[in-house]
Amino acid sequence: MNAGPAAAVFVGLAVWVAAAPPRAAVRLRDLAAPPEPSIATSAVRTLVTAVRDLRRGRHRIRERRAAVIELCDGIGAELVAGRAPDIALAHAAAVLDEELRTALIAVSAGGDVAAQLDQVAGLPGAEGLRLLAGCWRIGAERGGMFAGVVEGLAAALRDEEAHRAEVAAQLAGPKATARLLAALPLLGLAMAAALGARPLAFLFGTLPGVACLFTGIGLDALGLLWARRLAAAAEVPR
């Protein structure tokens, strides 16, 4: 009488074993599954994103400086053609990028143009508009003389940008050296690991190691920041 339930249990186990995937298939499925991102992976991704955003920001600043020079050239040409300063500003701004064009068209719509140019000059890379605002305060009502002043401003901004590009080219070598020196600790860790010293276990598994790790990262970041500030100070035209 008790053989019926026991037989049912064994039959159920046999069916489950037959239907279950083999161990090899389970192992392959585990290996093929995407691994969960670790803290180190997330930190690296964040760092890469920050570096990419920084490069995009620098490229955008260079483009905006070139746009300000183009704006001054356009205003000078429009003034020479006999147009009023406000109309010259609106026409010259029509060929710029969307953000700068929108801001400058709103400036030319009325009000204190020089004060509004000072506000737009707060955008990164649009510092030249502050000089244009000064020129506007002095000679916006002087017609042809104002055109010569704006053209001179465009030439000065162009020379300044050429100087900045020349200094940046000369600083490319020192910047690369600073980045190489900042990466040397990673090479040291790799060499220590190759020799069997287990540096990661010391840095992440012991209190003195954690202290050394954070001290080294702080000094490394401080050195990079110092080198960057020196380069930025050298790029400023005198």
Coordinates of N, CA and C in Angstrom, one line a residue:
M1 N 0.8 -1.2 0.0 CA 0.0 0.0 0.0 C 0.9 1.2 0.0
N2 N 2.1 1.2 0.6 CA 2.9 2.3 0.6 C 3.8 2.5 -0.6
A3 N 3.8 1.5 -1.5 CA 4.7 1.6 -2.7 C 4.2 2.6 -3.6
G4 N 2.9 3.0 -3.7 CA 2.4 3.9 -4.6 C 3.0 5.3 -4.5
P5 N 2.9 5.9 -3.3 CA 3.5 7.3 -3.1 C 5.0 7.3 -3.3
A6 N 5.7 6.3 -2.9 CA 7.1 6.2 -3.1 C 7.5 6.2 -4.5
A7 N 6.7 5.4 -5.3 CA 6.9 5.3 -6.7 C 6.7 6.6 -7.4
A8 N 5.6 7.3 -7.0 CA 5.3 8.6 -7.5 C 6.5 9.6 -7.3
V9 N 7.0 9.5 -6.0 CA 8.1 10.4 -5.7 C 9.3 10.2 -6.6
F10 N 9.7 8.9 -6.8 CA 10.8 8.5 -7.6 C 10.6 8.9 -9.1
V11 N 9.4 8.7 -9.5 CA 9.1 9.1 -10.9 C 9.2 10.6 -11.1
G12 N 8.8 11.4 -10.1 CA 8.9 12.8 -10.1 C 10.4 13.3 -10.1
L13 N 11.2 12.6 -9.3 CA 12.6 12.9 -9.3 C 13.3 12.6 -10.6
A14 N 12.9 11.5 -11.2 CA 13.5 11.1 -12.5 C 13.1 12.1 -13.6
V15 N 11.8 12.5 -13.6 CA 11.4 13.5 -14.6 C 12.2 14.8 -14.4
W16 N 12.4 15.3 -13.1 CA 13.1 16.5 -12.8 C 14.5 16.4 -13.2
V17 N 15.2 15.3 -13.0 CA 16.6 15.1 -13.4 C 16.7 15.1 -14.9
A18 N 15.7 14.4 -15.6 CA 15.8 14.4 -17.0 C 15.5 15.7 -17.7
A19 N 14.7 16.5 -17.0 CA 14.3 17.8 -17.6 C 15.4 18.9 -17.2
A20 N 16.1 18.7 -16.2 CA 17.1 19.7 -15.8 C 18.2 19.8 -16.8
P21 N 18.8 21.0 -17.0 CA 19.9 21.2 -18.0 C 21.1 20.5 -17.4
P22 N 22.0 20.1 -18.2 CA 23.3 19.5 -17.7 C 24.1 20.6 -17.1
R23 N 25.1 20.1 -16.3 CA 26.0 21.0 -15.6 C 26.8 21.9 -16.6
A24 N 27.2 21.3 -17.7 CA 28.0 22.1 -18.7 C 27.1 23.3 -19.2
A25 N 25.8 23.0 -19.5 CA 25.0 24.1 -20.0 C 24.8 25.2 -18.9
V26 N 24.6 24.8 -17.6 CA 24.5 25.8 -16.6 C 25.8 26.6 -16.4
R27 N 27.0 25.9 -16.6 CA 28.2 26.6 -16.5 C 28.4 27.6 -17.6
L28 N 28.1 27.2 -18.8 CA 28.2 28.1 -19.9 C 27.2 29.3 -19.8
R29 N 26.0 29.1 -19.3 CA 25.1 30.1 -19.1 C 25.6 31.1 -18.1
D30 N 26.2 30.6 -17.0 CA 26.7 31.6 -16.0 C 27.9 32.4 -16.6
L31 N 28.7 31.7 -17.4 CA 29.8 32.5 -18.0 C 29.4 33.5 -19.0
A32 N 28.3 33.2 -19.7 CA 27.8 34.1 -20.7 C 27.0 35.2 -20.2
A33 N 26.5 35.1 -18.9 CA 25.7 36.2 -18.3 C 26.6 37.4 -18.1
P34 N 26.1 38.6 -18.4 CA 26.9 39.8 -18.2 C 27.2 40.0 -16.7
P35 N 28.5 40.2 -16.4 CA 28.8 40.4 -15.0 C 28.3 41.7 -14.4
E36 N 28.0 41.7 -13.2 CA 27.6 43.0 -12.5 C 28.7 43.9 -12.4
P37 N 28.5 45.2 -12.7 CA 29.6 46.1 -12.6 C 30.1 46.3 -11.2
S38 N 31.4 46.2 -11.0 CA 32.0 46.4 -9.7 C 32.2 47.9 -9.4
I39 N 32.6 48.2 -8.2 CA 32.9 49.5 -7.8 C 34.0 50.1 -8.6
A40 N 35.0 49.3 -8.8 CA 36.2 49.8 -9.6 C 35.8 50.1 -11.1
T41 N 34.9 49.2 -11.6 CA 34.5 49.5 -13.0 C 33.6 50.7 -13.1
S42 N 32.8 50.9 -12.1 CA 31.9 52.1 -12.1 C 32.8 53.4 -11.9
A43 N 33.8 53.3 -11.1 CA 34.7 54.4 -10.9 C 35.5 54.8 -12.2
V44 N 35.9 53.7 -12.9 CA 36.6 53.9 -14.2 C 35.7 54.6 -15.2
R45 N 34.5 54.1 -15.3 CA 33.5 54.6 -16.2 C 33.2 56.1 -15.9
T46 N 33.1 56.4 -14.6 CA 32.8 57.8 -14.2 C 34.0 58.7 -14.6
L47 N 35.2 58.2 -14.4 CA 36.4 59.0 -14.8 C 36.5 59.2 -16.3
V48 N 36.2 58.2 -17.1 CA 36.2 58.3 -18.5 C 35.2 59.3 -19.0
T49 N 34.0 59.2 -18.4 CA 33.0 60.2 -18.7 C 33.4 61.6 -18.4
A50 N 34.0 61.8 -17.2 CA 34.4 63.1 -16.8 C 35.5 63.7 -17.8
V51 N 36.4 62.8 -18.2 CA 37.5 63.3 -19.1 C 36.9 63.6 -20.5
R52 N 35.9 62.8 -20.9 CA 35.3 63.1 -22.2 C 34.5 64.4 -22.2
D53 N 33.8 64.7 -21.1 CA 33.1 65.9 -20.9 C 34.0 67.1 -20.9
L54 N 35.2 66.9 -20.2 CA 36.2 68.0 -20.1 C 36.7 68.3 -21.5
R55 N 37.0 67.3 -22.3 CA 37.5 67.6 -23.6 C 36.4 68.3 -24.5
R56 N 35.2 67.8 -24.4 CA 34.1 68.5 -25.1 C 34.0 69.9 -24.7
G57 N 34.1 70.2 -23.4 CA 34.0 71.6 -23.0 C 35.1 72.4 -23.5
R58 N 36.3 71.9 -23.5 CA 37.5 72.7 -24.1 C 37.3 72.9 -25.6
H59 N 36.8 71.9 -26.3 CA 36.5 72.1 -27.7 C 35.4 73.2 -28.0
R60 N 34.4 73.2 -27.1 CA 33.3 74.1 -27.3 C 33.8 75.5 -27.0
I61 N 34.7 75.7 -26.0 CA 35.3 77.0 -25.7 C 36.1 77.5 -26.9
R62 N 36.9 76.7 -27.5 CA 37.7 77.1 -28.7 C 36.7 77.5 -29.8
E63 N 35.7 76.8 -30.0 CA 34.7 77.1 -31.1 C 34.0 78.5 -30.8
R64 N 33.7 78.7 -29.5 CA 33.0 80.0 -29.1 C 34.0 81.2 -29.3
R65 N 35.2 81.0 -29.0 CA 36.2 82.1 -29.2 C 36.3 82.4 -30.6
A66 N 36.4 81.4 -31.5 CA 36.4 81.6 -32.9 C 35.1 82.3 -33.4
A67 N 34.0 82.0 -32.8 CA 32.7 82.6 -33.2 C 32.7 84.1 -32.8
V68 N 33.3 84.4 -31.7 CA 33.3 85.8 -31.3 C 34.2 86.6 -32.3
I69 N 35.3 86.1 -32.7 CA 36.1 86.7 -33.7 C 35.4 86.9 -35.0
E70 N 34.7 85.9 -35.4 CA 33.8 86.0 -36.6 C 32.7 87.0 -36.4
L71 N 32.2 87.1 -35.3 CA 31.2 88.1 -35.0 C 31.7 89.5 -35.2
C72 N 32.9 89.8 -34.6 CA 33.5 91.1 -34.7 C 33.8 91.4 -36.2
D73 N 34.3 90.5 -36.9 CA 34.5 90.7 -38.4 C 33.2 91.0 -39.1
G74 N 32.2 90.3 -38.7 CA 30.9 90.5 -39.4 C 30.3 91.9 -39.0
I75 N 30.4 92.3 -37.8 CA 29.9 93.6 -37.4 C 30.7 94.7 -38.1
G76 N 32.0 94.6 -38.2 CA 32.8 95.6 -38.9 C 32.4 95.7 -40.4
A77 N 32.2 94.6 -41.0 CA 31.8 94.6 -42.4 C 30.4 95.2 -42.6
E78 N 29.5 94.9 -41.7 CA 28.1 95.5 -41.7 C 28.1 97.0 -41.5
L79 N 29.0 97.5 -40.6 CA 29.1 98.9 -40.3 C 29.7 99.6 -41.5
V80 N 30.7 99.0 -42.1 CA 31.3 99.6 -43.3 C 30.2 99.8 -44.4
A81 N 29.3 98.8 -44.5 CA 28.3 98.8 -45.5 C 27.2 99.8 -45.2
G82 N 27.3 100.5 -44.1 CA 26.4 101.6 -43.8 C 25.2 101.2 -42.9
R83 N 25.2 100.1 -42.3 CA 24.1 99.7 -41.4 C 24.3 100.2 -40.0
A84 N 23.2 100.3 -39.3 CA 23.2 100.8 -37.9 C 23.8 99.7 -37.0
P85 N 24.4 100.1 -35.9 CA 25.1 99.1 -35.0 C 24.2 98.0 -34.6
D86 N 23.0 98.3 -34.2 CA 22.1 97.2 -33.7 C 21.8 96.2 -34.8
I87 N 21.5 96.7 -36.0 CA 21.2 95.9 -37.2 C 22.5 95.1 -37.6
A88 N 23.6 95.7 -37.5 CA 24.9 95.0 -37.8 C 25.1 93.9 -36.8
L89 N 24.8 94.1 -35.6 CA 25.0 93.0 -34.6 C 24.1 91.9 -34.9
A90 N 22.8 92.2 -35.2 CA 21.8 91.1 -35.5 C 22.2 90.3 -36.7
H91 N 22.7 91.0 -37.8 CA 23.1 90.3 -39.0 C 24.3 89.5 -38.8
A92 N 25.3 90.0 -38.1 CA 26.5 89.3 -37.8 C 26.3 88.0 -36.9
A93 N 25.3 88.1 -36.0 CA 25.1 87.0 -35.1 C 24.3 85.9 -35.8
A94 N 23.7 86.2 -36.9 CA 22.9 85.2 -37.6 C 23.7 83.9 -38.1
V95 N 25.0 84.0 -38.2 CA 25.8 82.9 -38.7 C 26.5 82.1 -37.6
L96 N 26.2 82.5 -36.3 CA 26.9 81.8 -35.2 C 26.1 80.6 -34.7
D97 N 26.7 79.9 -33.7 CA 26.0 78.7 -33.2 C 24.7 79.1 -32.5
E98 N 23.9 78.1 -32.2 CA 22.5 78.4 -31.8 C 22.5 79.2 -30.5
E99 N 23.3 78.7 -29.5 CA 23.2 79.3 -28.1 C 23.7 80.7 -28.2
L100 N 24.8 81.0 -28.8 CA 25.4 82.3 -28.9 C 24.5 83.2 -29.8
R101 N 24.0 82.7 -30.8 CA 23.2 83.4 -31.7 C 21.9 83.9 -31.0
T102 N 21.2 83.0 -30.3 CA 20.0 83.4 -29.6 C 20.3 84.5 -28.6
A103 N 21.4 84.4 -27.8 CA 21.7 85.4 -26.8 C 22.0 86.7 -27.5
L104 N 22.7 86.7 -28.6 CA 23.1 88.0 -29.2 C 21.9 88.6 -30.0
I105 N 21.0 87.8 -30.6 CA 19.8 88.4 -31.2 C 18.9 89.0 -30.2
A106 N 18.8 88.4 -29.0 CA 18.1 89.0 -27.9 C 18.7 90.3 -27.4
V107 N 20.0 90.4 -27.5 CA 20.7 91.6 -27.1 C 20.4 92.7 -28.0
S108 N 20.5 92.4 -29.4 CA 20.3 93.5 -30.4 C 18.8 93.9 -30.5
A109 N 17.9 93.2 -29.8 CA 16.5 93.6 -29.8 C 16.2 94.9 -29.1
G110 N 17.1 95.4 -28.3 CA 16.8 96.7 -27.6 C 17.4 96.7 -26.2
G111 N 17.3 97.8 -25.5 CA 17.9 98.0 -24.2 C 19.3 98.4 -24.3
D112 N 20.0 98.2 -23.1 CA 21.4 98.6 -23.0 C 22.2 97.4 -23.6
V113 N 22.7 97.6 -24.8 CA 23.4 96.6 -25.6 C 24.7 96.2 -24.9
A114 N 25.4 97.3 -24.5 CA 26.7 97.0 -23.8 C 26.6 96.2 -22.6
A115 N 25.6 96.5 -21.7 CA 25.4 95.8 -20.5 C 25.0 94.3 -20.8
Q116 N 24.2 94.1 -21.8 CA 23.8 92.8 -22.1 C 24.9 92.0 -22.7
L117 N 25.8 92.7 -23.5 CA 27.0 92.0 -24.0 C 27.9 91.5 -22.9
D118 N 28.0 92.3 -21.8 CA 28.7 91.9 -20.6 C 28.2 90.7 -20.0
Q119 N 26.8 90.5 -20.0 CA 26.2 89.3 -19.5 C 26.5 88.1 -20.3
V120 N 26.4 88.3 -21.6 CA 26.7 87.1 -22.5 C 28.1 86.7 -22.4
A121 N 29.0 87.7 -22.1 CA 30.4 87.4 -22.0 C 30.8 86.4 -20.9
G122 N 29.8 86.2 -20.0 CA 30.0 85.2 -18.9 C 30.0 83.8 -19.4
L123 N 29.6 83.5 -20.6 CA 29.7 82.2 -21.2 C 31.1 81.8 -21.4
P124 N 31.5 80.5 -21.1 CA 32.9 80.1 -21.3 C 33.3 80.3 -22.8
G125 N 34.4 81.0 -23.0 CA 34.9 81.2 -24.4 C 34.4 82.5 -25.0
A126 N 33.4 83.2 -24.4 CA 32.8 84.4 -25.0 C 33.4 85.6 -24.3
E127 N 34.6 85.5 -23.7 CA 35.1 86.7 -23.0 C 35.4 87.9 -23.9
G128 N 35.6 87.6 -25.1 CA 35.9 88.7 -26.0 C 34.7 89.7 -26.2
L129 N 33.5 89.2 -25.9 CA 32.3 90.1 -25.9 C 32.4 91.2 -24.9
R130 N 33.2 91.0 -23.8 CA 33.3 92.1 -22.8 C 34.1 93.3 -23.4
L131 N 35.1 92.9 -24.3 CA 35.8 94.0 -25.0 C 34.9 94.7 -26.0
L132 N 34.1 93.9 -26.7 CA 33.1 94.4 -27.6 C 32.2 95.4 -26.9
A133 N 31.7 95.0 -25.7 CA 30.8 95.9 -24.9 C 31.5 97.2 -24.6
G134 N 32.8 97.2 -24.3 CA 33.5 98.4 -24.0 C 33.6 99.3 -25.3
C135 N 33.9 98.6 -26.4 CA 33.9 99.4 -27.7 C 32.5 100.0 -28.0
W136 N 31.5 99.2 -27.7 CA 30.1 99.7 -27.9 C 29.8 100.9 -27.1
R137 N 30.2 100.9 -25.9 CA 30.0 102.1 -25.0 C 30.6 103.4 -25.5
I138 N 31.8 103.2 -26.1 CA 32.6 104.3 -26.6 C 32.1 104.8 -27.9
G139 N 31.9 104.0 -28.9 CA 31.8 104.4 -30.2 C 30.6 103.9 -31.0
A140 N 29.5 103.5 -30.3 CA 28.4 102.9 -31.1 C 27.7 104.0 -32.0
E141 N 27.9 105.2 -31.7 CA 27.2 106.3 -32.4 C 28.1 107.0 -33.4
R142 N 29.3 106.5 -33.7 CA 30.3 107.2 -34.5 C 30.5 106.5 -35.9
G143 N 29.6 105.6 -36.2 CA 29.6 105.1 -37.6 C 30.9 104.5 -38.0
G144 N 31.5 105.1 -39.1 CA 32.7 104.5 -39.7 C 33.9 104.3 -38.7
M145 N 34.0 105.2 -37.7 CA 35.1 105.1 -36.7 C 34.8 103.8 -35.9
F146 N 33.6 103.6 -35.5 CA 33.3 102.4 -34.7 C 33.6 101.1 -35.5
A147 N 33.4 101.2 -36.8 CA 33.7 100.0 -37.7 C 35.2 99.7 -37.6
G148 N 36.0 100.7 -37.6 CA 37.5 100.5 -37.5 C 37.8 99.9 -36.2
V149 N 37.2 100.4 -35.1 CA 37.5 99.9 -33.8 C 37.1 98.4 -33.6
V150 N 36.0 98.0 -34.2 CA 35.5 96.6 -34.1 C 36.4 95.7 -34.9
E151 N 36.9 96.2 -36.1 CA 37.8 95.4 -36.9 C 39.1 95.3 -36.2
G152 N 39.6 96.3 -35.5 CA 40.8 96.2 -34.7 C 40.7 95.2 -33.6
L153 N 39.5 95.2 -33.0 CA 39.2 94.3 -31.9 C 39.3 92.8 -32.4
A154 N 38.7 92.6 -33.6 CA 38.7 91.3 -34.2 C 40.2 90.8 -34.5
A155 N 41.0 91.7 -34.9 CA 42.4 91.4 -35.2 C 43.1 91.1 -33.9
A156 N 42.8 91.9 -32.8 CA 43.5 91.6 -31.5 C 43.1 90.3 -31.0
L157 N 41.8 89.9 -31.1 CA 41.3 88.6 -30.6 C 41.9 87.5 -31.4
R158 N 42.1 87.7 -32.7 CA 42.7 86.7 -33.5 C 44.1 86.4 -33.1
D159 N 44.9 87.5 -32.9 CA 46.3 87.4 -32.4 C 46.3 86.7 -31.1
E160 N 45.4 87.0 -30.2 CA 45.4 86.4 -28.9 C 45.1 84.9 -29.0
E161 N 44.2 84.5 -29.8 CA 43.9 83.1 -30.0 C 45.1 82.4 -30.6
A162 N 45.8 83.0 -31.6 CA 47.0 82.4 -32.2 C 48.0 82.2 -31.1
H163 N 48.2 83.2 -30.2 CA 49.2 83.1 -29.2 C 48.8 81.9 -28.2
R164 N 47.5 81.8 -27.9 CA 47.1 80.8 -27.0 C 47.3 79.4 -27.6
A165 N 47.1 79.3 -29.0 CA 47.3 78.0 -29.6 C 48.8 77.7 -29.7
E166 N 49.7 78.7 -29.9 CA 51.1 78.4 -29.9 C 51.6 78.0 -28.5
V167 N 51.1 78.6 -27.5 CA 51.5 78.2 -26.1 C 51.0 76.8 -25.8
A168 N 49.8 76.5 -26.2 CA 49.3 75.2 -26.0 C 50.1 74.1 -26.7
A169 N 50.6 74.4 -27.9 CA 51.4 73.4 -28.6 C 52.7 73.2 -27.9
Q170 N 53.3 74.3 -27.4 CA 54.6 74.2 -26.6 C 54.4 73.5 -25.3
L171 N 53.2 73.5 -24.7 CA 52.9 72.9 -23.5 C 52.5 71.4 -23.6
A172 N 52.3 71.0 -24.9 CA 51.9 69.6 -25.1 C 52.9 68.6 -24.5
G173 N 54.2 68.8 -24.7 CA 55.2 67.9 -24.1 C 55.1 67.8 -22.6
P174 N 55.2 69.0 -21.9 CA 55.1 68.9 -20.4 C 53.8 68.3 -19.9
K175 N 52.7 68.6 -20.6 CA 51.5 68.0 -20.1 C 51.5 66.4 -20.3
A176 N 52.1 65.9 -21.4 CA 52.2 64.5 -21.6 C 53.1 63.9 -20.5
T177 N 54.2 64.6 -20.2 CA 55.1 64.1 -19.2 C 54.4 64.1 -17.8
A178 N 53.6 65.1 -17.5 CA 52.9 65.0 -16.2 C 51.9 63.9 -16.1
R179 N 51.2 63.6 -17.2 CA 50.3 62.5 -17.2 C 51.0 61.1 -17.1
L180 N 52.2 61.1 -17.8 CA 53.0 59.8 -17.6 C 53.5 59.6 -16.2
L181 N 54.0 60.7 -15.6 CA 54.4 60.5 -14.2 C 53.2 60.2 -13.3
A182 N 52.0 60.7 -13.6 CA 50.9 60.3 -12.8 C 50.5 58.9 -12.9
A183 N 50.8 58.3 -14.1 CA 50.5 56.9 -14.3 C 51.5 55.9 -13.8
L184 N 52.7 56.4 -13.5 CA 53.8 55.5 -13.0 C 53.5 54.6 -11.8
P185 N 52.7 55.1 -10.8 CA 52.3 54.2 -9.7 C 51.6 53.0 -10.2
L186 N 50.8 53.1 -11.2 CA 50.1 51.9 -11.8 C 51.1 50.9 -12.3
L187 N 52.1 51.4 -13.0 CA 53.2 50.5 -13.5 C 53.9 49.8 -12.3
G188 N 54.1 50.6 -11.2 CA 54.8 50.0 -10.0 C 53.9 48.9 -9.4
L189 N 52.6 49.1 -9.4 CA 51.7 48.1 -8.9 C 51.8 46.8 -9.7
A190 N 51.8 47.0 -11.1 CA 51.9 45.9 -12.0 C 53.2 45.1 -11.8
M191 N 54.3 45.8 -11.6 CA 55.6 45.1 -11.4 C 55.6 44.4 -10.1
A192 N 55.0 45.0 -9.1 CA 55.0 44.3 -7.8 C 54.1 43.1 -7.8
A193 N 53.0 43.1 -8.5 CA 52.1 42.0 -8.7 C 52.8 40.9 -9.5
A194 N 53.6 41.3 -10.5 CA 54.3 40.2 -11.3 C 55.4 39.5 -10.5
L195 N 55.9 40.2 -9.5 CA 57.0 39.6 -8.6 C 56.3 38.9 -7.4
G196 N 55.0 38.8 -7.4 CA 54.3 38.1 -6.3 C 54.2 38.8 -5.0
A197 N 54.3 40.1 -5.0 CA 54.3 40.9 -3.7 C 52.8 41.1 -3.3
R198 N 51.8 40.9 -4.1 CA 50.4 41.1 -3.8 C 50.2 42.5 -3.2
P199 N 50.4 43.5 -4.0 CA 50.2 44.9 -3.6 C 48.7 45.2 -3.3
L200 N 47.8 44.7 -4.1 CA 46.4 45.0 -4.0 C 45.9 44.5 -2.7
A201 N 46.3 43.3 -2.3 CA 45.9 42.8 -1.0 C 46.4 43.7 0.2
F202 N 47.6 44.2 0.1 CA 48.0 45.2 1.1 C 47.3 46.5 1.1
L203 N 47.0 47.0 -0.1 CA 46.4 48.3 -0.2 C 45.0 48.3 0.2
F204 N 44.2 47.2 -0.2 CA 42.8 47.2 0.1 C 42.5 46.3 1.3
G205 N 43.4 45.5 1.8 CA 43.1 44.6 2.9 C 43.7 45.0 4.3
T206 N 44.5 46.0 4.3 CA 45.1 46.4 5.6 C 44.9 47.9 5.8
L207 N 44.9 48.3 7.1 CA 44.7 49.7 7.4 C 45.9 50.6 6.9
P208 N 47.1 50.2 7.1 CA 48.2 51.0 6.6 C 48.2 51.0 5.0
G209 N 47.7 49.9 4.4 CA 47.6 49.9 3.0 C 46.6 50.9 2.5
V210 N 45.4 51.0 3.2 CA 44.4 51.9 2.8 C 44.9 53.4 2.9
A211 N 45.6 53.6 4.0 CA 46.2 54.9 4.3 C 47.2 55.3 3.2
C212 N 48.0 54.3 2.8 CA 49.0 54.6 1.7 C 48.2 54.8 0.4
L213 N 47.2 54.1 0.1 CA 46.4 54.2 -1.1 C 45.8 55.6 -1.2
F214 N 45.1 56.1 -0.2 CA 44.5 57.4 -0.3 C 45.5 58.5 -0.3
T215 N 46.6 58.3 0.4 CA 47.6 59.4 0.4 C 48.3 59.5 -1.0
G216 N 48.5 58.3 -1.6 CA 49.1 58.3 -2.9 C 48.1 58.9 -4.0
I217 N 46.9 58.5 -3.9 CA 45.9 59.1 -4.8 C 45.8 60.6 -4.6
G218 N 45.8 61.1 -3.4 CA 45.7 62.5 -3.1 C 46.9 63.3 -3.7
L219 N 48.1 62.8 -3.4 CA 49.3 63.4 -3.9 C 49.3 63.4 -5.5
D220 N 48.9 62.3 -6.0 CA 48.9 62.2 -7.5 C 47.9 63.2 -8.1
A221 N 46.7 63.3 -7.5 CA 45.7 64.3 -8.0 C 46.2 65.7 -7.8
L222 N 46.8 65.9 -6.7 CA 47.4 67.3 -6.4 C 48.4 67.7 -7.4
G223 N 49.3 66.7 -7.7 CA 50.3 67.0 -8.7 C 49.7 67.3 -10.1
L224 N 48.7 66.6 -10.5 CA 48.1 66.8 -11.8 C 47.4 68.2 -11.8
L225 N 46.7 68.5 -10.7 CA 46.0 69.8 -10.6 C 47.1 71.0 -10.6
W226 N 48.2 70.8 -10.0 CA 49.2 71.8 -10.0 C 49.8 72.0 -11.4
A227 N 50.1 70.9 -12.1 CA 50.6 71.0 -13.4 C 49.6 71.7 -14.3
R228 N 48.3 71.4 -14.2 CA 47.2 72.0 -15.0 C 47.1 73.5 -14.7
R229 N 47.2 73.9 -13.5 CA 47.1 75.3 -13.2 C 48.3 76.1 -13.7
L230 N 49.5 75.4 -13.7 CA 50.7 76.1 -14.3 C 50.5 76.3 -15.8
A231 N 50.0 75.2 -16.4 CA 49.7 75.3 -17.9 C 48.7 76.4 -18.2
A232 N 47.6 76.4 -17.4 CA 46.6 77.4 -17.6 C 47.1 78.8 -17.4
A233 N 48.0 79.0 -16.4 CA 48.5 80.3 -16.2 C 49.5 80.7 -17.4
A234 N 50.2 79.8 -18.0 CA 51.0 80.1 -19.1 C 50.3 80.4 -20.4
E235 N 49.1 79.9 -20.5 CA 48.3 80.1 -21.7 C 47.6 81.4 -21.7
V236 N 47.5 82.1 -20.5 CA 46.9 83.4 -20.5 C 47.8 84.4 -21.2
P237 N 47.3 85.2 -22.2 CA 48.1 86.2 -22.8 C 48.5 87.3 -21.9
R238 N 49.7 87.7 -22.0 CA 50.2 88.8 -21.2 C 50.0 90.2 -21.8

